[in-house]
Amino acid sequence: MDTSPNLDAAFSAMADPTRRAILARLAKGEATVMELTAPFEMTQPAISQHLKVLEEAGLVVRRVQGTKRPRRLAKGGIEAMDQWLAMLRKALERNYDRLDEVLASMEKPKEGEKR
Amino acid sequence: MSKLTLKTEGDTHVVVTRRFAAPPEFVYRAHTDPKLLQKWLLGPDGWTMPVCINEARPGGKFRYEWTNVKGGGFHITGEYLELEPHSRIVHVERMHLPDPTPDNHVETRFDVDGTGTLMTIRMTLPDAQTRAAMLATGMEGGMEASYVRLEELIYNSSRHGTQLGKQAHS
């Protein structure tokens, strides 16, 4: 799909926790830079810089509304996040796969043994 | 088959379920014995948990510290509210990055499921805004809680309440 971002650029952009938080906020709906800045202890220029990285990675788009430039998730951004989440889910499943092995190696307590 | 399910409830809950072949007693122990926790609660490859302190009693504290090969790291602290061996654990936890995140209230149940166990983790987050702030951090260590928070937040935007227990891409 031609709206898909370059995944390397997308994952690289998402490697930063602030940018992930911005994406998460935008997943809830369109927001202005001011609204995006509010939850962070960062300046607007710093947030704008993060937005620029996200836009260049094809994850976020802006539109013009008077003097405002509200941002929203790009279609490709949602796809990239799905893939990021699949990766995270895999790590979560890895935890429990490891736990399966731990459980398999555990000994059943002897009859009457107090624990 | 994917044994893991993830779903959202309302605005503040996340529910995770996972089946295990072992009885509840084993799964419970694997969640409370530091030596066992250090073997599996690690997240992505490359991470270890060098510090695992766990006072598994009501009012007891726990502290998990993770580190990766690149020298990154973070830790979680929490307190146990209720422990019912081998069926139920209620605790609160927060991540330190280094500033603490707001508390996540977590109830974990271990129910008999045939010859195995059905584990159900129900997390309660203070509110959606807090959740957004929480997911900004803490995922590097692969903590399940943060994955869930992220997933819920993202999926809530368009698929509110959707069952997310699908097979992971592999």
mmCIF file of C-alpha atoms in Angstrom:
data_model
loop_
_atom_site.group_PDB
_atom_site.id
_atom_site.type_symbol
_atom_site.label_atom_id
_atom_site.label_comp_id
_atom_site.label_asym_id
_atom_site.label_seq_id
_atom_site.Cartn_x
_atom_site.Cartn_y
_atom_site.Cartn_z
ATOM 1 C CA MET A 1 0.000 0.000 0.000
ATOM 2 C CA ASP A 2 1.509 3.303 -1.001
ATOM 3 C CA THR A 3 0.464 5.081 2.179
ATOM 4 C CA SER A 4 2.501 2.636 4.243
ATOM 5 C CA PRO A 5 5.475 4.255 5.896
ATOM 6 C CA ASN A 6 8.936 2.867 5.615
ATOM 7 C CA LEU A 7 8.932 0.441 8.514
ATOM 8 C CA ASP A 8 12.520 1.085 9.486
ATOM 9 C CA ALA A 9 11.821 4.791 9.715
ATOM 10 C CA ALA A 10 8.579 4.076 11.539
ATOM 11 C CA PHE A 11 10.150 1.800 14.134
ATOM 12 C CA SER A 12 13.041 4.160 14.565
ATOM 13 C CA ALA A 13 10.573 6.985 15.185
ATOM 14 C CA MET A 14 8.689 4.820 17.651
ATOM 15 C CA ALA A 15 11.812 3.882 19.578
ATOM 16 C CA ASP A 16 11.437 7.092 21.565
ATOM 17 C CA PRO A 17 9.026 6.960 24.504
ATOM 18 C CA THR A 18 7.832 10.540 24.066
ATOM 19 C CA ARG A 19 6.991 9.873 20.441
ATOM 20 C CA ARG A 20 5.136 6.717 21.382
ATOM 21 C CA ALA A 21 3.157 8.721 23.894
ATOM 22 C CA ILE A 22 2.347 11.272 21.213
ATOM 23 C CA LEU A 23 1.158 8.503 18.912
ATOM 24 C CA ALA A 24 -0.920 7.044 21.692
ATOM 25 C CA ARG A 25 -2.512 10.412 22.300
ATOM 26 C CA LEU A 26 -3.236 10.837 18.601
ATOM 27 C CA ALA A 27 -4.760 7.374 18.511
ATOM 28 C CA LYS A 28 -7.501 8.881 20.653
ATOM 29 C CA GLY A 29 -8.103 11.662 18.147
ATOM 30 C CA GLU A 30 -6.734 14.738 16.469
ATOM 31 C CA ALA A 31 -4.777 17.180 18.627
ATOM 32 C CA THR A 32 -2.932 20.475 18.363
ATOM 33 C CA VAL A 33 0.700 20.923 19.345
ATOM 34 C CA MET A 34 -0.450 22.727 22.467
ATOM 35 C CA GLU A 35 -2.692 19.836 23.447
ATOM 36 C CA LEU A 36 0.090 17.392 22.747
ATOM 37 C CA THR A 37 2.536 19.381 24.836
ATOM 38 C CA ALA A 38 0.313 19.557 27.912
ATOM 39 C CA PRO A 39 1.001 16.085 29.372
ATOM 40 C CA PHE A 40 4.761 16.417 29.044
ATOM 41 C CA GLU A 41 7.369 18.394 30.869
ATOM 42 C CA MET A 42 8.689 19.588 27.565
ATOM 43 C CA THR A 43 8.572 22.778 25.566
ATOM 44 C CA GLN A 44 6.415 23.174 22.481
ATOM 45 C CA PRO A 45 9.483 23.378 20.218
ATOM 46 C CA ALA A 46 10.687 20.052 21.644
ATOM 47 C CA ILE A 47 7.311 18.463 20.964
ATOM 48 C CA SER A 48 7.256 20.020 17.501
ATOM 49 C CA GLN A 49 10.610 18.407 16.815
ATOM 50 C CA HIS A 50 9.229 15.011 17.821
ATOM 51 C CA LEU A 51 6.207 15.622 15.585
ATOM 52 C CA LYS A 52 8.510 16.409 12.702
ATOM 53 C CA VAL A 53 10.218 13.039 13.120
ATOM 54 C CA LEU A 54 6.843 11.311 13.240
ATOM 55 C CA GLU A 55 5.632 13.167 10.140
ATOM 56 C CA GLU A 56 8.782 12.332 8.209
ATOM 57 C CA ALA A 57 8.339 8.691 9.137
ATOM 58 C CA GLY A 58 4.829 8.813 7.687
ATOM 59 C CA LEU A 59 3.150 8.170 11.009
ATOM 60 C CA VAL A 60 1.479 11.526 11.547
ATOM 61 C CA VAL A 61 -0.157 14.039 9.237
ATOM 62 C CA ARG A 62 -1.225 17.629 9.782
ATOM 63 C CA ARG A 63 -3.986 19.763 8.355
ATOM 64 C CA VAL A 64 -4.602 23.460 8.331
ATOM 65 C CA GLN A 65 -7.424 24.878 10.413
ATOM 66 C CA GLY A 66 -7.148 28.651 10.629
ATOM 67 C CA THR A 67 -3.963 29.355 12.531
ATOM 68 C CA LYS A 68 -3.872 25.836 13.933
ATOM 69 C CA ARG A 69 -2.177 22.772 12.500
ATOM 70 C CA PRO A 70 -3.881 19.858 14.209
ATOM 71 C CA ARG A 71 -2.120 16.508 13.873
ATOM 72 C CA ARG A 72 -3.647 13.103 13.493
ATOM 73 C CA LEU A 73 -2.393 9.581 12.949
ATOM 74 C CA ALA A 74 -1.665 8.728 9.349
ATOM 75 C CA LYS A 75 -3.260 5.584 8.006
ATOM 76 C CA GLY A 76 0.200 4.120 7.666
ATOM 77 C CA GLY A 77 0.888 5.171 11.228
ATOM 78 C CA ILE A 78 -1.854 2.959 12.521
ATOM 79 C CA GLU A 79 -0.495 0.017 10.544
ATOM 80 C CA ALA A 80 3.012 0.621 11.805
ATOM 81 C CA MET A 81 1.730 0.759 15.353
ATOM 82 C CA ASP A 82 -0.110 -2.505 14.846
ATOM 83 C CA GLN A 83 3.169 -4.081 13.852
ATOM 84 C CA TRP A 84 4.960 -2.490 16.776
ATOM 85 C CA LEU A 85 2.271 -3.853 19.066
ATOM 86 C CA ALA A 86 2.566 -7.293 17.515
ATOM 87 C CA MET A 87 6.228 -7.141 18.370
ATOM 88 C CA LEU A 88 5.427 -6.163 21.935
ATOM 89 C CA ARG A 89 2.836 -8.890 22.196
ATOM 90 C CA LYS A 90 5.457 -11.325 21.077
ATOM 91 C CA ALA A 91 7.726 -10.234 23.924
ATOM 92 C CA LEU A 92 4.842 -10.678 26.337
ATOM 93 C CA GLU A 93 4.172 -14.137 24.980
ATOM 94 C CA ARG A 94 7.857 -14.886 25.296
ATOM 95 C CA ASN A 95 7.577 -14.190 29.017
ATOM 96 C CA TYR A 96 4.844 -16.755 29.354
ATOM 97 C CA ASP A 97 6.552 -19.258 27.091
ATOM 98 C CA ARG A 98 9.504 -19.022 29.442
ATOM 99 C CA LEU A 99 7.130 -19.465 32.357
ATOM 100 C CA ASP A 100 5.815 -22.642 30.716
ATOM 101 C CA GLU A 101 9.353 -23.996 30.821
ATOM 102 C CA VAL A 102 9.827 -22.940 34.436
ATOM 103 C CA LEU A 103 6.577 -24.652 35.375
ATOM 104 C CA ALA A 104 7.536 -27.807 33.530
ATOM 105 C CA SER A 105 10.736 -28.007 35.547
ATOM 106 C CA MET A 106 9.038 -27.539 38.919
ATOM 107 C CA GLU A 107 8.633 -30.541 41.182
ATOM 108 C CA LYS A 108 5.338 -31.443 42.678
ATOM 109 C CA PRO A 109 5.503 -31.130 46.481
ATOM 110 C CA LYS A 110 5.548 -34.434 48.368
ATOM 111 C CA GLU A 111 2.366 -35.613 50.032
ATOM 112 C CA GLY A 112 1.770 -33.800 53.288
ATOM 113 C CA GLU A 113 4.667 -31.433 52.782
ATOM 114 C CA LYS A 114 4.031 -28.052 54.323
ATOM 115 C CA ARG A 115 4.763 -25.037 52.249
ATOM 116 C CA MET B 1 -2.790 -22.065 19.454
ATOM 117 C CA SER B 2 -2.435 -18.730 21.128
ATOM 118 C CA LYS B 3 -2.935 -19.101 24.839
ATOM 119 C CA LEU B 4 -2.826 -15.410 25.543
ATOM 120 C CA THR B 5 -5.832 -13.128 25.396
ATOM 121 C CA LEU B 6 -6.002 -9.434 25.996
ATOM 122 C CA LYS B 7 -9.104 -7.344 26.215
ATOM 123 C CA THR B 8 -10.182 -3.988 27.445
ATOM 124 C CA GLU B 9 -12.960 -3.217 29.873
ATOM 125 C CA GLY B 10 -14.342 0.253 30.177
ATOM 126 C CA ASP B 11 -11.885 3.116 30.238
ATOM 127 C CA THR B 12 -9.556 1.949 32.952
ATOM 128 C CA HIS B 13 -9.360 -1.842 32.947
ATOM 129 C CA VAL B 14 -7.256 -4.300 31.043
ATOM 130 C CA VAL B 15 -7.791 -8.030 31.318
ATOM 131 C CA VAL B 16 -5.189 -10.591 30.302
ATOM 132 C CA THR B 17 -5.727 -14.332 30.382
ATOM 133 C CA ARG B 18 -3.279 -17.148 29.820
ATOM 134 C CA ARG B 19 -3.589 -20.913 30.290
ATOM 135 C CA PHE B 20 -0.820 -23.027 31.754
ATOM 136 C CA ALA B 21 -0.354 -26.777 31.806
ATOM 137 C CA ALA B 22 0.725 -26.695 35.461
ATOM 138 C CA PRO B 23 -1.570 -26.550 38.505
ATOM 139 C CA PRO B 24 -2.391 -23.207 40.184
ATOM 140 C CA GLU B 25 0.064 -23.853 42.994
ATOM 141 C CA PHE B 26 2.952 -23.900 40.528
ATOM 142 C CA VAL B 27 1.843 -20.809 38.665
ATOM 143 C CA TYR B 28 1.302 -18.971 41.928
ATOM 144 C CA ARG B 29 4.776 -19.897 43.127
ATOM 145 C CA ALA B 30 6.294 -18.787 39.831
ATOM 146 C CA HIS B 31 4.731 -15.368 40.459
ATOM 147 C CA THR B 32 5.950 -14.990 44.029
ATOM 148 C CA ASP B 33 9.298 -16.815 44.280
ATOM 149 C CA PRO B 34 12.119 -14.421 43.265
ATOM 150 C CA LYS B 35 14.312 -17.212 41.942
ATOM 151 C CA LEU B 36 11.531 -18.332 39.629
ATOM 152 C CA LEU B 37 10.492 -14.812 38.607
ATOM 153 C CA GLN B 38 14.026 -14.063 37.507
ATOM 154 C CA LYS B 39 13.795 -16.912 35.047
ATOM 155 C CA TRP B 40 10.847 -15.708 33.084
ATOM 156 C CA LEU B 41 9.702 -12.133 33.778
ATOM 157 C CA LEU B 42 12.218 -10.649 31.373
ATOM 158 C CA GLY B 43 10.484 -9.306 28.291
ATOM 159 C CA PRO B 44 12.444 -9.124 25.061
ATOM 160 C CA ASP B 45 15.720 -10.943 24.542
ATOM 161 C CA GLY B 46 18.718 -9.200 26.023
ATOM 162 C CA TRP B 47 17.090 -8.204 29.297
ATOM 163 C CA THR B 48 17.761 -9.661 32.724
ATOM 164 C CA MET B 49 16.390 -9.021 36.192
ATOM 165 C CA PRO B 50 19.423 -8.776 38.479
ATOM 166 C CA VAL B 51 17.381 -7.564 41.445
ATOM 167 C CA CYS B 52 14.205 -9.354 42.466
ATOM 168 C CA ILE B 53 12.982 -8.670 45.974
ATOM 169 C CA ASN B 54 9.609 -10.129 46.790
ATOM 170 C CA GLU B 55 7.950 -10.154 50.208
ATOM 171 C CA ALA B 56 4.946 -12.267 49.328
ATOM 172 C CA ARG B 57 2.690 -11.436 52.266
ATOM 173 C CA PRO B 58 -0.084 -8.867 52.710
ATOM 174 C CA GLY B 59 1.621 -5.515 53.167
ATOM 175 C CA GLY B 60 4.849 -6.939 51.792
ATOM 176 C CA LYS B 61 6.836 -5.036 49.215
ATOM 177 C CA PHE B 62 8.429 -6.077 45.968
ATOM 178 C CA ARG B 63 11.051 -4.547 43.759
ATOM 179 C CA TYR B 64 12.103 -5.770 40.327
ATOM 180 C CA GLU B 65 15.054 -4.231 38.512
ATOM 181 C CA TRP B 66 15.717 -4.904 34.855
ATOM 182 C CA THR B 67 18.770 -4.179 32.827
ATOM 183 C CA ASN B 68 19.792 -4.852 29.234
ATOM 184 C CA VAL B 69 23.069 -5.483 27.486
ATOM 185 C CA LYS B 70 23.232 -1.860 26.401
ATOM 186 C CA GLY B 71 23.236 -0.677 29.988
ATOM 187 C CA GLY B 72 19.629 0.512 29.984
ATOM 188 C CA GLY B 73 17.374 -0.241 32.874
ATOM 189 C CA PHE B 74 14.388 0.601 35.016
ATOM 190 C CA HIS B 75 12.615 -0.811 38.020
ATOM 191 C CA ILE B 76 9.191 -1.472 39.414
ATOM 192 C CA THR B 77 8.118 -1.331 43.024
ATOM 193 C CA GLY B 78 4.887 -2.512 44.513
ATOM 194 C CA GLU B 79 3.029 -3.671 47.581
ATOM 195 C CA TYR B 80 0.924 -6.735 48.143
ATOM 196 C CA LEU B 81 -2.573 -6.071 49.376
ATOM 197 C CA GLU B 82 -3.957 -9.595 49.437
ATOM 198 C CA LEU B 83 -2.484 -13.033 48.894
ATOM 199 C CA GLU B 84 -4.584 -16.169 48.822
ATOM 200 C CA PRO B 85 -2.295 -19.107 48.129
ATOM 201 C CA HIS B 86 -2.555 -20.444 45.468
ATOM 202 C CA SER B 87 -5.505 -18.714 43.903
ATOM 203 C CA ARG B 88 -5.310 -14.941 44.075
ATOM 204 C CA ILE B 89 -2.889 -12.020 44.373
ATOM 205 C CA VAL B 90 -3.846 -8.362 44.655
ATOM 206 C CA HIS B 91 -1.100 -5.786 44.448
ATOM 207 C CA VAL B 92 -0.315 -2.248 43.367
ATOM 208 C CA GLU B 93 2.723 -1.403 41.312
ATOM 209 C CA ARG B 94 4.432 1.526 39.660
ATOM 210 C CA MET B 95 7.340 1.995 37.337
ATOM 211 C CA HIS B 96 10.298 4.222 38.153
ATOM 212 C CA LEU B 97 11.753 5.922 35.151
ATOM 213 C CA PRO B 98 13.120 7.292 37.437
ATOM 214 C CA ASP B 99 10.022 9.252 38.481
ATOM 215 C CA PRO B 100 7.274 6.913 39.642
ATOM 216 C CA THR B 101 4.238 6.416 37.448
ATOM 217 C CA PRO B 102 0.793 6.457 39.069
ATOM 218 C CA ASP B 103 -0.197 3.209 40.722
ATOM 219 C CA ASN B 104 -1.549 0.333 38.717
ATOM 220 C CA HIS B 105 -3.893 -1.861 40.758
ATOM 221 C CA VAL B 106 -3.605 -5.483 39.697
ATOM 222 C CA GLU B 107 -5.648 -8.532 40.632
ATOM 223 C CA THR B 108 -4.273 -11.870 39.472
ATOM 224 C CA ARG B 109 -6.337 -15.031 39.751
ATOM 225 C CA PHE B 110 -5.160 -18.599 39.287
ATOM 226 C CA ASP B 111 -8.129 -20.860 38.653
ATOM 227 C CA VAL B 112 -8.121 -24.608 38.162
ATOM 228 C CA ASP B 113 -8.653 -25.375 34.489
ATOM 229 C CA GLY B 114 -8.765 -29.095 33.902
ATOM 230 C CA THR B 115 -5.331 -30.321 34.895
ATOM 231 C CA GLY B 116 -3.872 -26.862 34.406
ATOM 232 C CA THR B 117 -4.460 -23.253 35.334
ATOM 233 C CA LEU B 118 -6.333 -20.344 33.892
ATOM 234 C CA MET B 119 -4.612 -17.138 34.963
ATOM 235 C CA THR B 120 -6.602 -13.924 34.780
ATOM 236 C CA ILE B 121 -4.897 -10.590 35.342
ATOM 237 C CA ARG B 122 -7.183 -7.620 35.791
ATOM 238 C CA MET B 123 -5.500 -4.254 35.891
ATOM 239 C CA THR B 124 -7.138 -1.042 36.991
ATOM 240 C CA LEU B 125 -5.513 2.189 35.936
ATOM 241 C CA PRO B 126 -6.410 5.507 37.506
ATOM 242 C CA ASP B 127 -7.731 7.086 34.308
ATOM 243 C CA ALA B 128 -7.150 7.294 30.582
ATOM 244 C CA GLN B 129 -4.827 10.276 30.861
ATOM 245 C CA THR B 130 -2.595 8.549 33.357
ATOM 246 C CA ARG B 131 -2.526 5.561 31.099
ATOM 247 C CA ALA B 132 -1.313 7.699 28.231
ATOM 248 C CA ALA B 133 1.486 9.061 30.368
ATOM 249 C CA MET B 134 2.417 5.610 31.608
ATOM 250 C CA LEU B 135 2.857 4.125 28.228
ATOM 251 C CA ALA B 136 5.268 6.856 27.290
ATOM 252 C CA THR B 137 7.861 4.893 29.143
ATOM 253 C CA GLY B 138 8.679 1.534 30.509
ATOM 254 C CA MET B 139 8.156 -0.579 27.466
ATOM 255 C CA GLU B 140 11.817 -1.148 26.785
ATOM 256 C CA GLY B 141 11.982 -3.719 29.533
ATOM 257 C CA GLY B 142 9.157 -5.639 28.041
ATOM 258 C CA MET B 143 6.944 -5.447 31.052
ATOM 259 C CA GLU B 144 3.709 -7.092 30.282
ATOM 260 C CA ALA B 145 1.762 -4.369 32.009
ATOM 261 C CA SER B 146 3.116 -1.691 29.776
ATOM 262 C CA TYR B 147 2.391 -3.708 26.666
ATOM 263 C CA VAL B 148 -1.122 -4.097 27.772
ATOM 264 C CA ARG B 149 -1.481 -0.435 28.558
ATOM 265 C CA LEU B 150 -0.188 0.502 25.169
ATOM 266 C CA GLU B 151 -2.322 -1.975 23.361
ATOM 267 C CA GLU B 152 -5.426 -0.977 25.138
ATOM 268 C CA LEU B 153 -4.857 2.688 24.530
ATOM 269 C CA ILE B 154 -4.221 2.244 20.854
ATOM 270 C CA TYR B 155 -7.023 -0.165 20.228
ATOM 271 C CA ASN B 156 -9.468 1.859 22.241
ATOM 272 C CA SER B 157 -9.352 4.556 19.616
ATOM 273 C CA SER B 158 -11.124 2.561 16.994
ATOM 274 C CA ARG B 159 -11.937 -0.870 18.374
ATOM 275 C CA HIS B 160 -13.131 -0.138 21.846
ATOM 276 C CA GLY B 161 -13.661 -3.311 23.813
ATOM 277 C CA THR B 162 -12.429 -5.488 21.017
ATOM 278 C CA GLN B 163 -11.098 -8.895 21.879
ATOM 279 C CA LEU B 164 -7.399 -8.757 21.226
ATOM 280 C CA GLY B 165 -6.586 -12.364 21.938
ATOM 281 C CA LYS B 166 -5.414 -13.106 18.483
ATOM 282 C CA GLN B 167 -2.272 -14.873 17.478
ATOM 283 C CA ALA B 168 0.760 -12.664 17.440
ATOM 284 C CA HIS B 169 2.519 -12.196 14.158
ATOM 285 C CA SER B 170 5.436 -14.526 14.137
#
